[in-house]
Short mmCIF file of C-alpha atoms and ligand atoms in Angstrom, two decimals:
data_model
loop_
_atom_site.label_atom_id
_atom_site.label_comp_id
_atom_site.label_asym_id
_atom_site.label_seq_id
_atom_site.Cartn_x
_atom_site.Cartn_y
_atom_site.Cartn_z
CA MET C 15 115.16 132.70 64.25
CA PHE C 16 112.32 135.10 64.39
CA SER C 17 109.86 132.42 64.95
CA ASN C 18 111.54 131.27 67.69
CA ALA C 19 110.56 134.54 69.91
CA GLU C 20 107.47 131.96 71.26
CA ILE C 21 107.47 130.70 74.96
CA GLY C 22 104.38 128.80 76.36
CA ILE C 23 103.41 130.21 80.01
CA ASP C 24 101.91 128.11 83.05
CA LEU C 25 100.79 130.74 85.21
CA GLY C 26 100.07 128.39 87.96
CA THR C 27 98.73 129.70 91.85
CA ALA C 28 101.33 127.99 93.38
CA ASN C 29 104.70 128.52 90.69
CA THR C 30 104.91 130.22 87.42
CA LEU C 31 107.10 128.43 84.34
CA VAL C 32 108.23 129.40 80.71
CA TYR C 33 108.42 126.74 78.38
CA SER C 34 110.92 127.39 75.43
CA LYS C 35 111.30 125.06 72.08
CA ASN C 36 114.62 125.03 72.24
CA LYS C 37 115.90 125.48 75.70
CA GLY C 38 113.06 123.52 77.67
CA ILE C 39 111.94 125.27 81.14
CA VAL C 40 113.71 128.89 81.85
CA ILE C 41 111.93 129.88 84.52
CA ASN C 42 110.43 128.21 87.06
CA GLU C 43 109.48 130.03 90.17
CA PRO C 44 106.75 130.65 92.91
CA SER C 45 103.98 132.85 91.83
CA VAL C 46 104.54 134.83 94.50
CA VAL C 47 105.01 139.09 94.48
CA ALA C 48 106.45 141.26 97.62
CA ILE C 49 105.26 144.56 97.45
CA ASP C 50 106.33 148.07 98.86
CA THR C 51 103.15 149.06 100.83
CA VAL C 52 104.37 153.04 100.73
CA THR C 53 105.47 153.25 97.27
CA LYS C 54 103.86 150.67 95.66
CA LYS C 55 106.50 149.08 93.75
CA VAL C 56 107.05 145.94 93.31
CA ILE C 57 110.48 144.68 95.32
CA ALA C 58 110.85 141.00 94.83
CA VAL C 59 109.08 138.20 92.29
CA GLY C 60 109.59 134.32 92.91
CA ASN C 61 111.90 132.95 94.49
CA GLU C 62 113.16 136.20 96.35
CA ALA C 63 109.47 136.93 97.09
CA LYS C 64 108.84 133.33 99.17
CA GLU C 65 111.79 133.59 100.73
CA MET C 66 110.13 136.82 102.41
CA VAL C 67 106.88 134.87 103.27
CA GLY C 68 105.91 135.14 107.15
CA LYS C 69 109.51 137.56 107.84
CA THR C 70 108.58 141.00 106.17
CA PRO C 71 108.06 144.24 108.58
CA GLU C 72 105.24 145.79 108.23
CA ASN C 73 105.89 147.61 104.60
CA ILE C 74 106.11 145.08 102.87
CA ILE C 75 103.46 142.57 101.75
CA VAL C 76 103.97 139.34 99.84
CA ILE C 77 101.34 138.75 97.50
CA ARG C 78 100.45 135.61 96.03
CA PRO C 79 98.15 137.02 92.63
CA LEU C 80 96.13 133.85 91.96
CA LYS C 81 93.95 131.93 94.08
CA GLU C 82 92.27 128.16 92.99
CA GLY C 83 93.79 128.66 89.43
CA VAL C 84 92.27 132.06 88.46
CA ILE C 85 93.88 135.58 89.13
CA ALA C 86 92.41 136.89 92.42
CA ASP C 87 94.83 140.00 92.11
CA TYR C 88 94.90 141.46 88.65
CA ASP C 89 97.67 144.64 88.75
CA THR C 90 100.28 142.37 90.73
CA THR C 91 99.70 139.07 88.00
CA THR C 92 100.30 141.62 85.29
CA GLU C 93 103.50 142.89 87.09
CA MET C 94 104.87 139.38 87.56
CA LEU C 95 104.01 138.62 84.69
CA ARG C 96 106.28 141.86 83.10
CA HIS C 97 108.99 140.51 85.39
CA ILE C 98 108.73 136.56 83.92
CA ILE C 99 108.73 137.70 80.12
CA ALA C 100 111.23 140.40 80.63
CA LYS C 101 113.41 137.13 82.25
CA ALA C 102 112.24 134.59 80.09
CA SER C 103 113.34 136.86 76.99
CA LYS C 104 116.76 137.83 78.70
CA ALA C 105 117.44 134.26 78.58
CA LEU C 106 116.30 133.33 75.60
CA GLY C 107 118.12 135.89 73.62
CA PHE C 108 114.82 137.52 72.22
CA SER C 109 114.68 140.98 74.70
CA LEU C 110 114.13 143.28 72.00
CA ARG C 111 111.02 141.24 70.69
CA LYS C 112 107.76 140.57 72.33
CA PRO C 113 106.98 137.25 72.01
CA ASN C 114 104.36 135.29 71.06
CA VAL C 115 102.77 133.00 73.99
CA ALA C 116 100.38 130.14 74.83
CA VAL C 117 99.24 130.77 78.23
CA CYS C 118 96.65 127.76 80.11
CA THR C 119 94.04 128.52 81.44
CA PRO C 120 91.77 125.95 84.12
CA SER C 121 89.03 124.20 82.35
CA GLY C 122 86.58 125.28 84.57
CA SER C 123 87.19 129.22 84.30
CA THR C 124 84.80 131.97 82.90
CA SER C 125 85.03 133.81 79.23
CA VAL C 126 85.74 136.74 82.34
CA ASP C 127 88.95 134.74 83.64
CA ARG C 128 90.17 133.66 80.55
CA ARG C 129 90.04 137.44 79.29
CA ALA C 130 91.68 138.98 82.23
CA ILE C 131 94.78 135.80 81.88
CA GLN C 132 94.78 137.18 77.97
CA ASP C 133 95.03 140.90 78.70
CA ALA C 134 97.43 140.41 81.70
CA VAL C 135 99.58 138.39 79.69
CA ARG C 136 99.77 140.95 76.63
CA ASN C 137 99.83 143.89 79.18
CA ALA C 138 103.48 142.29 80.10
CA GLY C 139 104.46 142.51 76.99
CA ALA C 140 103.54 139.56 74.79
CA LYS C 141 102.80 139.77 71.05
CA LYS C 142 99.90 136.99 70.24
CA VAL C 143 98.46 135.63 73.12
CA TYR C 144 97.20 131.97 72.49
CA ILE C 145 95.06 130.58 75.33
CA ILE C 146 95.22 126.76 75.74
CA GLU C 147 93.05 124.44 78.10
CA GLU C 148 94.93 123.56 81.23
CA PRO C 149 94.37 119.74 81.41
CA VAL C 150 95.39 119.90 77.23
CA ALA C 151 98.41 121.45 78.12
CA ALA C 152 99.45 119.11 81.07
CA ALA C 153 98.47 116.18 78.48
CA ILE C 154 100.61 117.19 76.24
CA GLY C 155 103.08 118.00 78.38
CA ALA C 156 103.23 114.13 79.71
CA GLY C 157 103.73 113.06 76.45
CA MET C 158 99.96 111.53 75.79
CA PRO C 159 98.57 111.17 72.10
CA ILE C 160 95.96 113.96 72.90
CA ASP C 161 95.24 114.29 69.26
CA GLU C 162 94.10 110.57 68.65
CA PRO C 163 90.77 109.11 69.11
CA VAL C 164 91.56 107.76 72.61
CA ALA C 165 90.97 108.32 76.33
CA ASN C 166 94.07 110.20 77.50
CA VAL C 167 92.72 111.08 81.21
CA VAL C 168 94.70 113.68 83.19
CA ILE C 169 94.54 114.27 86.69
CA ASP C 170 96.42 117.77 86.76
CA PHE C 171 97.24 118.06 91.18
CA GLY C 172 98.23 122.03 91.93
CA GLY C 173 98.25 124.14 94.74
CA GLY C 174 95.14 125.81 94.09
CA SER C 175 92.71 123.60 92.13
CA THR C 176 92.57 119.97 90.82
CA GLU C 177 91.67 119.37 87.35
CA VAL C 178 90.76 116.02 85.88
CA ALA C 179 90.53 115.53 82.52
CA ILE C 180 89.26 113.05 79.48
CA ILE C 181 90.83 114.18 76.35
CA SER C 182 90.41 112.76 73.10
CA PHE C 183 90.94 113.85 69.27
CA GLY C 184 92.30 117.04 70.82
CA GLY C 185 89.71 118.02 72.60
CA VAL C 186 88.07 118.17 76.36
CA VAL C 187 85.38 115.24 76.47
CA ALA C 188 84.69 115.00 80.50
CA CYS C 189 86.14 117.15 82.85
CA HIS C 190 86.14 118.31 86.89
CA THR C 191 87.34 120.68 88.54
CA VAL C 192 87.86 121.11 92.33
CA LYS C 193 89.29 123.59 94.31
CA ILE C 194 91.54 121.46 96.24
CA GLY C 195 94.78 121.57 95.72
CA GLY C 196 98.27 121.06 97.83
CA ASP C 197 97.22 124.70 99.48
CA HIS C 198 94.88 123.33 101.27
CA LEU C 199 96.70 120.51 102.28
CA ASP C 200 99.14 122.95 103.91
CA ASP C 201 96.20 124.38 105.42
CA ASP C 202 94.64 121.55 107.03
CA ILE C 203 98.19 121.00 108.33
CA ILE C 204 98.24 124.23 110.01
CA GLN C 205 94.40 123.84 111.29
CA PHE C 206 95.31 120.62 112.51
CA VAL C 207 98.67 121.42 114.51
CA ARG C 208 96.91 124.09 116.03
CA LYS C 209 94.23 122.20 117.40
CA LYS C 210 96.08 119.02 118.61
CA TYR C 211 99.02 121.17 120.33
CA ASN C 212 98.44 124.51 120.59
CA VAL C 213 101.07 125.00 118.13
CA LEU C 214 100.86 127.45 115.24
CA ILE C 215 102.86 127.20 112.70
CA GLY C 216 103.44 128.98 109.29
CA GLU C 217 102.68 128.46 105.88
CA ARG C 218 106.00 127.63 104.75
CA THR C 219 106.35 125.15 107.36
CA ALA C 220 103.19 122.90 106.77
CA GLU C 221 104.44 122.65 103.13
CA ARG C 222 107.52 121.24 104.04
CA ILE C 223 105.74 118.97 106.65
CA LYS C 224 103.41 117.55 103.59
CA MET C 225 106.53 117.07 101.38
CA GLU C 226 108.65 115.46 103.86
CA ILE C 227 106.02 113.52 105.97
CA GLY C 228 102.96 114.24 104.13
CA TYR C 229 101.26 110.21 102.66
CA ALA C 230 98.43 109.67 100.40
CA VAL C 231 97.83 105.94 101.76
CA ALA C 232 97.10 105.50 104.85
CA GLU C 233 99.69 102.08 105.42
CA HIS C 234 102.95 103.08 105.36
CA GLU C 235 106.29 103.05 107.91
CA GLU C 236 105.51 105.71 109.79
CA LEU C 237 107.94 109.14 109.36
CA LYS C 238 108.44 111.47 112.65
CA MET C 239 109.27 115.05 112.09
CA GLU C 240 110.28 118.02 114.23
CA VAL C 241 109.02 120.97 113.60
CA ARG C 242 108.77 124.55 114.91
CA GLY C 243 106.37 127.15 115.70
CA ARG C 244 104.67 129.58 118.44
CA ASP C 245 103.06 128.34 121.66
CA LEU C 246 99.27 129.59 121.66
CA VAL C 247 99.17 129.33 125.24
CA ASN C 248 102.36 131.15 126.25
CA GLY C 249 103.83 132.84 123.11
CA LEU C 250 106.85 130.93 123.13
CA PRO C 251 108.42 128.88 120.51
CA LYS C 252 108.06 125.83 120.70
CA THR C 253 109.33 122.32 119.14
CA ILE C 254 106.89 119.30 118.70
CA THR C 255 107.10 116.29 116.49
CA LEU C 256 104.59 115.40 114.50
CA SER C 257 104.29 111.53 113.13
CA SER C 258 103.29 110.75 109.13
CA PHE C 259 100.04 109.13 110.45
CA GLU C 260 98.23 111.84 112.06
CA ILE C 261 99.74 114.05 109.29
CA HIS C 262 98.20 111.71 107.06
CA ASN C 263 94.67 112.04 108.87
CA ALA C 264 95.02 115.74 108.60
CA ILE C 265 95.10 115.39 104.78
CA LYS C 266 92.83 112.43 104.02
CA GLU C 267 89.18 114.98 103.67
CA ALA C 268 90.91 116.78 100.69
CA LEU C 269 92.48 113.98 99.11
CA LEU C 270 89.03 112.13 99.13
CA GLN C 271 87.45 115.27 97.60
CA ILE C 272 90.23 115.21 94.59
CA LEU C 273 88.80 111.68 94.46
CA GLU C 274 85.33 112.91 94.02
CA ALA C 275 86.41 114.78 91.05
CA VAL C 276 88.00 112.09 89.09
CA ARG C 277 85.02 109.57 89.99
CA ALA C 278 82.61 112.02 88.24
CA THR C 279 85.03 112.59 85.32
CA LEU C 280 85.44 108.59 84.90
CA GLU C 281 81.72 108.46 85.50
CA ASP C 282 81.06 111.15 82.56
CA SER C 283 83.21 108.68 79.86
CA PRO C 284 81.72 108.09 77.10
CA ALA C 285 81.07 104.32 76.81
CA GLU C 286 83.41 104.36 73.71
CA LEU C 287 86.18 105.41 75.63
CA SER C 288 85.48 103.43 79.20
CA GLY C 289 87.18 100.12 78.15
CA ASP C 290 90.36 102.74 77.45
CA ILE C 291 90.74 104.32 80.52
CA VAL C 292 91.00 100.51 82.13
CA ASP C 293 94.35 99.97 78.96
CA ARG C 294 95.58 102.70 78.94
CA GLY C 295 95.51 104.13 82.95
CA VAL C 296 95.83 107.61 84.06
CA ILE C 297 98.51 109.99 83.93
CA LEU C 298 99.37 112.36 87.00
CA THR C 299 100.59 115.77 87.02
CA GLY C 300 101.15 119.15 89.18
CA GLY C 301 102.91 119.27 92.29
CA GLY C 302 100.11 117.32 94.63
CA ALA C 303 101.40 114.57 92.27
CA LEU C 304 104.28 114.27 93.84
CA LEU C 305 102.79 113.50 97.59
CA LYS C 306 104.32 110.25 98.95
CA GLY C 307 101.97 107.26 97.76
CA MET C 308 99.76 109.21 95.66
CA GLU C 309 99.55 106.43 92.74
CA GLU C 310 99.10 103.74 95.35
CA TRP C 311 96.24 105.59 96.48
CA LEU C 312 94.12 106.12 93.77
CA THR C 313 95.65 102.88 91.51
CA ASN C 314 93.79 101.12 95.14
CA VAL C 315 90.57 103.18 94.83
CA ILE C 316 89.75 103.74 91.63
CA ALA C 317 90.97 100.36 89.87
CA VAL C 318 92.48 102.17 86.97
CA PRO C 319 96.29 102.16 86.48
CA ILE C 320 98.00 105.37 87.34
CA ALA C 321 100.95 106.73 86.16
CA LEU C 322 103.02 109.99 87.41
CA ALA C 323 104.16 112.20 84.87
CA GLU C 324 107.89 112.12 84.24
CA ASN C 325 108.13 116.01 85.36
CA PRO C 326 104.89 116.47 87.11
CA LEU C 327 104.95 119.92 87.93
CA GLU C 328 106.57 120.98 84.40
CA CYS C 329 103.80 119.21 82.16
CA VAL C 330 101.34 122.14 81.55
CA ALA C 331 104.34 125.14 80.99
CA THR C 332 105.66 122.33 78.46
CA GLY C 333 102.64 121.53 76.53
CA ALA C 334 101.57 125.17 76.68
CA GLY C 335 104.83 125.57 74.74
CA LYS C 336 104.66 122.53 72.18
CA SER C 337 101.02 123.06 71.77
CA LEU C 338 102.50 126.52 69.91
CA GLN C 339 104.09 124.31 67.31
CA TYR C 340 101.91 121.28 66.92
CA LEU C 341 98.28 121.91 67.23
CA ASN C 342 97.23 124.97 66.35
CA LYS C 343 93.36 123.76 66.36
CA LEU C 344 93.45 123.24 69.75
CA LEU C 345 94.45 127.25 69.90
CA THR C 346 92.05 130.58 70.12
CA VAL C 347 94.36 133.16 69.36
CA ALA C 348 92.99 136.50 71.35
CA ASN C 349 93.83 139.68 69.60
P1 LIG K 425 99.69 125.15 90.92
O1 LIG K 425 100.02 124.52 88.87
O2 LIG K 425 98.84 125.49 91.14
O3 LIG K 425 100.59 126.33 90.36
P2 LIG K 425 101.82 123.20 90.82
O4 LIG K 425 101.39 122.18 89.81
O5 LIG K 425 102.93 124.00 90.25
O6 LIG K 425 100.76 123.92 91.34
O7 LIG K 425 101.89 122.67 92.43
C1 LIG K 425 102.55 123.44 93.40
C2 LIG K 425 101.91 122.32 94.57
O8 LIG K 425 102.25 120.84 95.08
C3 LIG K 425 101.84 122.92 96.02
O9 LIG K 425 101.09 123.12 96.65
C4 LIG K 425 103.75 122.42 96.41
O10 LIG K 425 103.43 122.64 97.75
C5 LIG K 425 103.61 120.85 96.28
N1 LIG K 425 104.06 120.00 96.14
C6 LIG K 425 105.50 120.35 95.70
N2 LIG K 425 106.20 119.46 95.54
C7 LIG K 425 105.71 118.43 96.43
C8 LIG K 425 106.08 116.94 97.03
N3 LIG K 425 106.93 116.51 96.41
N4 LIG K 425 105.01 116.64 98.20
C9 LIG K 425 103.79 117.42 97.63
N5 LIG K 425 103.56 118.33 97.50
C10 LIG K 425 104.41 118.79 96.39
MG1 LIG K 426 99.17 123.79 87.37
#
C-alpha cells in the first residue's frame, strides 16, 4: 500500500492533470490561479479560478503561471502545485504521506526550465521527483509501444506549444517544438474579430468559438455562431454572427506552423524508421487534437495516416503515471 503514494502530473500550460495507477485521472483542472493583490493570498485554483478570468475586480488577479509549456511565474506555479498535490493526496487517501511524483517537461525545455519544474514540484510537497519527457509520456498514455524498436510518432498539440516527436526504444530520436498551441488560435480569433467587426471579445469567448466552429480543414459544412463582445466604436455590447469559414481563415496560419514542425520531424527520421511511419501512422494528443477536421487535414497534407488518441487531453498525465511503474530507464531522479 505504501508504494501507491505515486502520481503522474501533467503540468500543462492550459491544464494540469494528475493520474494514479489505481484511480486513473483524479484531477483535471485549468492551470489558473486567482490571487488577492492586497494580501497576496491564493483565492482560488483551477476551475474556480478560470471562472474568474476577465471578470475580477481590481484587487484580484487571475494568473496562468505557465507559458508556452514552461514556468513563467515560479511562486504561483508552486502554489498551484501545492493545491493540486494536496487535493490529489486527499482524493487518493494518502494525505499524510508525501507522494513520489513523475512530472513532464517539454523536450525543448532548457536545463534551467527542468530544474525549475523539479524544484516547484518538490517544494509543493513531493518526496521524490522524476522527470519524463513530455512526448514520451504522451506516447505511453496513447498506448504506443515506445520501448520497441519501431517508430512511434506523436504530435502533442497543447495550449501553449506543440511537440512532435519520433520515439523508438524508449527514447526520442527526433523532435521539434513550436510555441504555437490552442492559445494562439484563440488570440488569432480575437484579432480577427477585432479587425473585421470592430468588436472586442474575451479569451474565453474566443476559445468557445474555436471549439464550436473552428475547423482545420477548409472544406466543410459551414457552421455559424452568435457571439457577444464590446463594440470598439461606441463601447456598447454587440452581438455578431461568425462563420466557420472565416474562423478557419483566422487560424490557418498558426496551423501551418504546426505543420512545419511535423514536416521537420519526419524529415529528421532515420531512414530505417521512415517506412514504419507510413505503416504505423501518427498519433495526435493534446487538447488541440480535438479541433474539428484536424486528423483529416494532417492526413491530407502529409500523406501519412493520422489517428486521434483515445483521450487526447489525458495522455500526458496517464503516460507520466504509468512511466513510474514500468520504465525506470526513461526517468532521471532528481534529489
Ligand atoms: P496543455 O498541455 O498545454 O495544458 P492541453 O493538451 O490541455 O494543453 O490542451 C489545451 C488546449 O486544447 C487549449 O488551447 C484548448 O482550447 C484546446 N482544446 C480543448 N478542447 C478543444 C476542442 N474540442 N477543440 C479545439 N481545441 C480544444
Ligand atoms: Mg500538454
